[in-house]
mmCIF file of C-alpha atoms in Angstrom:
data_model
loop_
_atom_site.group_PDB
_atom_site.id
_atom_site.type_symbol
_atom_site.label_atom_id
_atom_site.label_comp_id
_atom_site.label_asym_id
_atom_site.label_seq_id
_atom_site.Cartn_x
_atom_site.Cartn_y
_atom_site.Cartn_z
ATOM 1 C CA LYS A 845 -0.087 0.088 -0.081
ATOM 2 C CA ALA A 846 1.220 3.410 -0.907
ATOM 3 C CA HIS A 847 0.016 6.784 0.408
ATOM 4 C CA ALA A 848 1.099 9.945 -1.058
ATOM 5 C CA GLN A 849 -0.099 13.222 0.327
ATOM 6 C CA SER A 850 1.846 16.729 -1.638
ATOM 7 C CA ALA A 851 4.714 14.005 -1.444
ATOM 8 C CA ALA A 852 5.709 10.971 -3.407
ATOM 9 C CA SER A 853 5.747 7.408 -2.126
ATOM 10 C CA MET A 854 8.799 5.358 -3.567
ATOM 11 C CA LEU A 855 9.900 1.723 -2.649
ATOM 12 C CA ARG A 856 12.284 0.642 -5.178
ATOM 13 C CA LEU A 857 15.332 -2.247 -4.716
ATOM 14 C CA ARG A 858 18.994 -2.254 -6.869
ATOM 15 C CA VAL A 859 18.929 -5.236 -9.005
ATOM 16 C CA LYS A 860 21.336 -6.739 -12.114
ATOM 17 C CA VAL A 861 19.524 -8.660 -14.934
ATOM 18 C CA LEU A 862 21.677 -8.535 -18.202
ATOM 19 C CA ALA A 863 19.975 -7.283 -21.442
ATOM 20 C CA THR A 864 20.537 -10.023 -22.878
ATOM 21 C CA GLU A 865 18.703 -11.859 -20.188
ATOM 22 C CA ILE A 866 15.541 -9.182 -19.558
ATOM 23 C CA GLY A 867 12.222 -10.724 -20.468
ATOM 24 C CA ARG A 868 9.139 -10.029 -19.616
ATOM 25 C CA VAL A 869 7.760 -8.416 -16.319
ATOM 26 C CA ARG A 870 4.007 -9.298 -14.411
ATOM 27 C CA PHE A 871 3.349 -6.416 -12.126
ATOM 28 C CA SER A 872 -0.527 -5.355 -10.735
ATOM 29 C CA TRP A 873 -2.101 -2.918 -9.108
ATOM 30 C CA LYS A 874 -4.920 -1.145 -7.475
ATOM 31 C CA VAL A 875 -6.118 2.448 -7.395
ATOM 32 C CA GLN A 876 -8.717 4.049 -6.117
ATOM 33 C CA ASP A 877 -8.578 6.985 -6.973
ATOM 34 C CA LEU A 878 -6.577 9.009 -9.709
ATOM 35 C CA VAL A 879 -4.720 12.478 -9.400
ATOM 36 C CA VAL A 880 -6.856 14.801 -10.365
ATOM 37 C CA SER A 881 -5.275 17.898 -12.128
ATOM 38 C CA ALA A 882 -2.078 15.639 -13.076
ATOM 39 C CA ASP A 883 -0.560 15.389 -16.437
ATOM 40 C CA MET A 884 2.879 13.263 -16.760
ATOM 41 C CA GLY A 885 4.050 14.916 -20.104
ATOM 42 C CA ASP A 886 3.924 19.124 -17.750
ATOM 43 C CA ARG A 887 6.645 19.672 -15.257
ATOM 44 C CA GLU A 888 4.155 21.511 -12.712
ATOM 45 C CA LYS A 889 1.817 18.668 -12.790
ATOM 46 C CA ASP A 890 3.962 15.520 -13.047
ATOM 47 C CA ASP A 891 1.846 12.930 -10.792
ATOM 48 C CA ALA A 892 0.850 9.488 -11.132
ATOM 49 C CA PRO A 893 -1.493 7.128 -8.664
ATOM 50 C CA VAL A 894 0.672 4.234 -9.174
ATOM 51 C CA ARG A 895 4.297 3.801 -11.801
ATOM 52 C CA THR A 896 5.994 0.660 -12.686
ATOM 53 C CA VAL A 897 9.554 1.697 -12.381
ATOM 54 C CA PHE A 898 12.845 0.226 -14.052
ATOM 55 C CA ALA A 899 16.517 1.986 -14.028
ATOM 56 C CA PHE A 900 18.615 0.853 -17.348
ATOM 57 C CA ASP A 901 22.569 1.388 -17.732
ATOM 58 C CA GLY A 902 23.681 2.291 -20.727
ATOM 59 C CA ASP A 903 26.792 4.870 -22.232
ATOM 60 C CA ARG A 904 26.570 7.694 -21.149
ATOM 61 C CA SER A 905 29.098 9.334 -23.192
ATOM 62 C CA LEU A 906 25.391 9.638 -25.367
ATOM 63 C CA PHE A 907 23.230 12.392 -22.372
ATOM 64 C CA SER A 908 23.674 15.850 -23.493
ATOM 65 C CA LEU A 909 25.054 18.193 -21.232
ATOM 66 C CA LYS A 910 21.658 18.513 -19.751
ATOM 67 C CA ASN A 911 21.571 14.923 -18.438
ATOM 68 C CA THR A 912 25.205 15.013 -17.528
ATOM 69 C CA LEU A 913 24.913 17.335 -15.336
ATOM 70 C CA MET A 914 20.963 16.346 -13.999
ATOM 71 C CA SER A 915 24.188 12.889 -13.127
ATOM 72 C CA GLU A 916 26.136 14.877 -12.072
ATOM 73 C CA LEU A 917 23.773 16.512 -9.258
ATOM 74 C CA SER A 918 21.742 13.301 -8.448
ATOM 75 C CA HIS A 919 25.047 11.197 -7.144
ATOM 76 C CA SER A 920 26.372 14.607 -5.019
ATOM 77 C CA LEU A 921 23.049 14.766 -3.533
ATOM 78 C CA THR A 922 22.186 10.619 -3.103
ATOM 79 C CA GLY A 923 25.537 9.347 -3.796
ATOM 80 C CA GLU A 924 24.714 7.535 -6.782
ATOM 81 C CA PRO A 925 24.578 8.775 -10.459
ATOM 82 C CA MET A 926 20.598 8.753 -12.473
ATOM 83 C CA PRO A 927 20.231 6.083 -14.571
ATOM 84 C CA TYR A 928 20.995 5.904 -17.583
ATOM 85 C CA ALA A 929 17.545 5.267 -19.178
ATOM 86 C CA VAL A 930 14.118 4.861 -16.755
ATOM 87 C CA LEU A 931 11.069 2.888 -18.233
ATOM 88 C CA MET A 932 7.762 3.823 -16.020
ATOM 89 C CA TYR A 933 4.206 2.557 -16.762
ATOM 90 C CA VAL A 934 1.802 4.462 -15.137
ATOM 91 C CA TRP A 935 -2.132 4.676 -14.999
ATOM 92 C CA SER A 936 -3.385 8.248 -16.169
ATOM 93 C CA LYS A 937 -6.315 9.452 -15.927
ATOM 94 C CA THR A 938 -6.732 11.267 -19.598
ATOM 95 C CA ARG A 939 -4.321 10.336 -21.891
ATOM 96 C CA PRO A 940 -4.605 7.093 -24.114
ATOM 97 C CA ILE A 941 -3.451 3.730 -23.598
ATOM 98 C CA GLY A 942 -0.691 3.016 -25.476
ATOM 99 C CA THR A 943 0.798 6.573 -25.188
ATOM 100 C CA VAL A 944 4.532 7.254 -24.810
ATOM 101 C CA ILE A 945 5.054 10.435 -22.076
ATOM 102 C CA HIS A 946 8.682 11.711 -22.811
ATOM 103 C CA SER A 947 9.370 13.459 -18.677
ATOM 104 C CA PRO A 948 9.619 17.094 -19.013
ATOM 105 C CA ARG A 949 12.712 16.630 -17.111
ATOM 106 C CA THR A 950 14.221 15.278 -18.656
ATOM 107 C CA ASP A 951 14.372 12.916 -22.128
ATOM 108 C CA ARG A 952 15.871 9.638 -20.330
ATOM 109 C CA ILE A 953 12.845 8.717 -18.776
ATOM 110 C CA ARG A 954 9.762 7.517 -20.573
ATOM 111 C CA LYS A 955 6.185 6.325 -19.348
ATOM 112 C CA ILE A 956 4.045 3.814 -21.255
ATOM 113 C CA VAL A 957 -0.072 4.352 -20.796
ATOM 114 C CA ILE A 958 -1.189 1.268 -19.528
ATOM 115 C CA GLU A 959 -4.071 2.085 -17.989
ATOM 116 C CA SER A 960 -6.390 5.336 -18.136
ATOM 117 C CA GLY A 961 -9.516 6.981 -17.051
ATOM 118 C CA SER A 962 -11.792 6.109 -14.325
ATOM 119 C CA GLN A 963 -13.081 3.325 -15.636
ATOM 120 C CA HIS A 964 -11.383 -0.035 -13.706
ATOM 121 C CA LEU A 965 -10.552 2.172 -10.788
ATOM 122 C CA ASN A 966 -10.892 0.292 -7.290
ATOM 123 C CA GLU A 967 -10.300 -3.238 -9.619
ATOM 124 C CA TRP A 968 -7.159 -5.060 -9.662
ATOM 125 C CA ARG A 969 -5.546 -5.076 -12.251
ATOM 126 C CA VAL A 970 -3.107 -7.719 -13.580
ATOM 127 C CA TYR A 971 0.014 -6.592 -16.618
ATOM 128 C CA GLU A 972 2.035 -8.638 -18.508
ATOM 129 C CA ARG A 973 4.691 -6.554 -20.151
ATOM 130 C CA ASP A 974 7.464 -7.257 -22.383
ATOM 131 C CA LEU A 975 9.816 -4.901 -21.032
ATOM 132 C CA LYS A 976 12.548 -4.893 -23.577
ATOM 133 C CA ALA A 977 10.347 -4.451 -26.394
ATOM 134 C CA ASP A 978 8.750 -1.421 -25.137
ATOM 135 C CA PHE A 979 11.249 0.631 -23.874
ATOM 136 C CA GLU A 980 12.708 -0.058 -27.389
ATOM 137 C CA THR A 981 9.517 0.894 -28.540
ATOM 138 C CA ALA A 982 10.736 4.195 -26.009
ATOM 139 C CA PHE A 983 13.771 5.205 -26.299
ATOM 140 C CA HIS A 984 14.141 3.983 -30.499
ATOM 141 C CA GLU A 985 17.579 2.108 -28.886
ATOM 142 C CA PRO A 986 18.075 -1.249 -27.553
ATOM 143 C CA ALA A 987 18.156 -2.144 -23.381
ATOM 144 C CA GLY A 988 21.255 -1.787 -21.431
ATOM 145 C CA ASN A 989 21.641 -3.993 -17.978
ATOM 146 C CA LEU A 990 17.993 -3.430 -16.013
ATOM 147 C CA VAL A 991 19.524 -1.925 -13.202
ATOM 148 C CA GLY A 992 16.524 -1.496 -10.717
ATOM 149 C CA ILE A 993 13.138 -1.820 -10.656
ATOM 150 C CA GLY A 994 9.940 0.646 -7.946
ATOM 151 C CA ILE A 995 7.418 1.137 -7.823
ATOM 152 C CA MET A 996 6.488 5.169 -7.578
ATOM 153 C CA THR A 997 2.903 6.897 -6.116
ATOM 154 C CA ASP A 998 3.248 10.990 -6.027
ATOM 155 C CA THR A 999 0.930 14.165 -5.991
ATOM 156 C CA ASP A 1000 4.377 16.172 -4.687
ATOM 157 C CA ASN A 1001 3.667 18.847 -7.729
ATOM 158 C CA THR A 1002 0.108 19.047 -7.629
ATOM 159 C CA GLN A 1003 -0.290 19.198 -4.131
ATOM 160 C CA SER A 1004 -3.056 16.217 -3.605
ATOM 161 C CA THR A 1005 -3.593 12.970 -2.183
ATOM 162 C CA VAL A 1006 -3.876 9.497 -3.583
ATOM 163 C CA GLN A 1007 -3.890 5.474 -2.227
ATOM 164 C CA SER A 1008 -2.769 2.777 -3.991
ATOM 165 C CA HIS A 1009 -2.500 -0.667 -3.804
ATOM 166 C CA TYR A 1010 0.871 -2.872 -5.440
ATOM 167 C CA GLY A 1011 1.032 -6.270 -5.690
ATOM 168 C CA PRO A 1012 3.958 -8.618 -7.374
ATOM 169 C CA LEU A 1013 5.787 -7.877 -9.361
ATOM 170 C CA THR A 1014 7.963 -10.320 -11.452
ATOM 171 C CA ILE A 1015 10.806 -10.605 -14.466
ATOM 172 C CA SER A 1016 10.758 -13.879 -16.291
#
């Protein structure tokens, strides 16, 4: 269960899955309410009731100057560099399923909408995705090694409150 009140709730796990071994992912979630004023493409409204997050390694020499500086800032604040790329599966209030949303903060984060609207609120929703294929669709490049997995519920930008539930997450 994750609860966010004008904040972000996140749980993450470092992993090491070689790019050649990345296959399908299966996960589930139950959302009670949508973040009313959220828009994940708008920097000031970039909130979501659920996000399933996958961090990848890659060739950092390809980073733009902006991303290099962001990675250095991340390293100084957290002790870790920013991942090369982050792919998130999200539930959007309005954007159609299948939409790839580019983060308004960095082009190294992409979000794929896999649920939209309020039709399935308060229902457990189970998803199975081809993680490598989704990465290639979102980034137009091959996936690197998988280095992190996380779940996130956030309302810090919209100053709202939301509660969601997450089920098991497996990679095969």
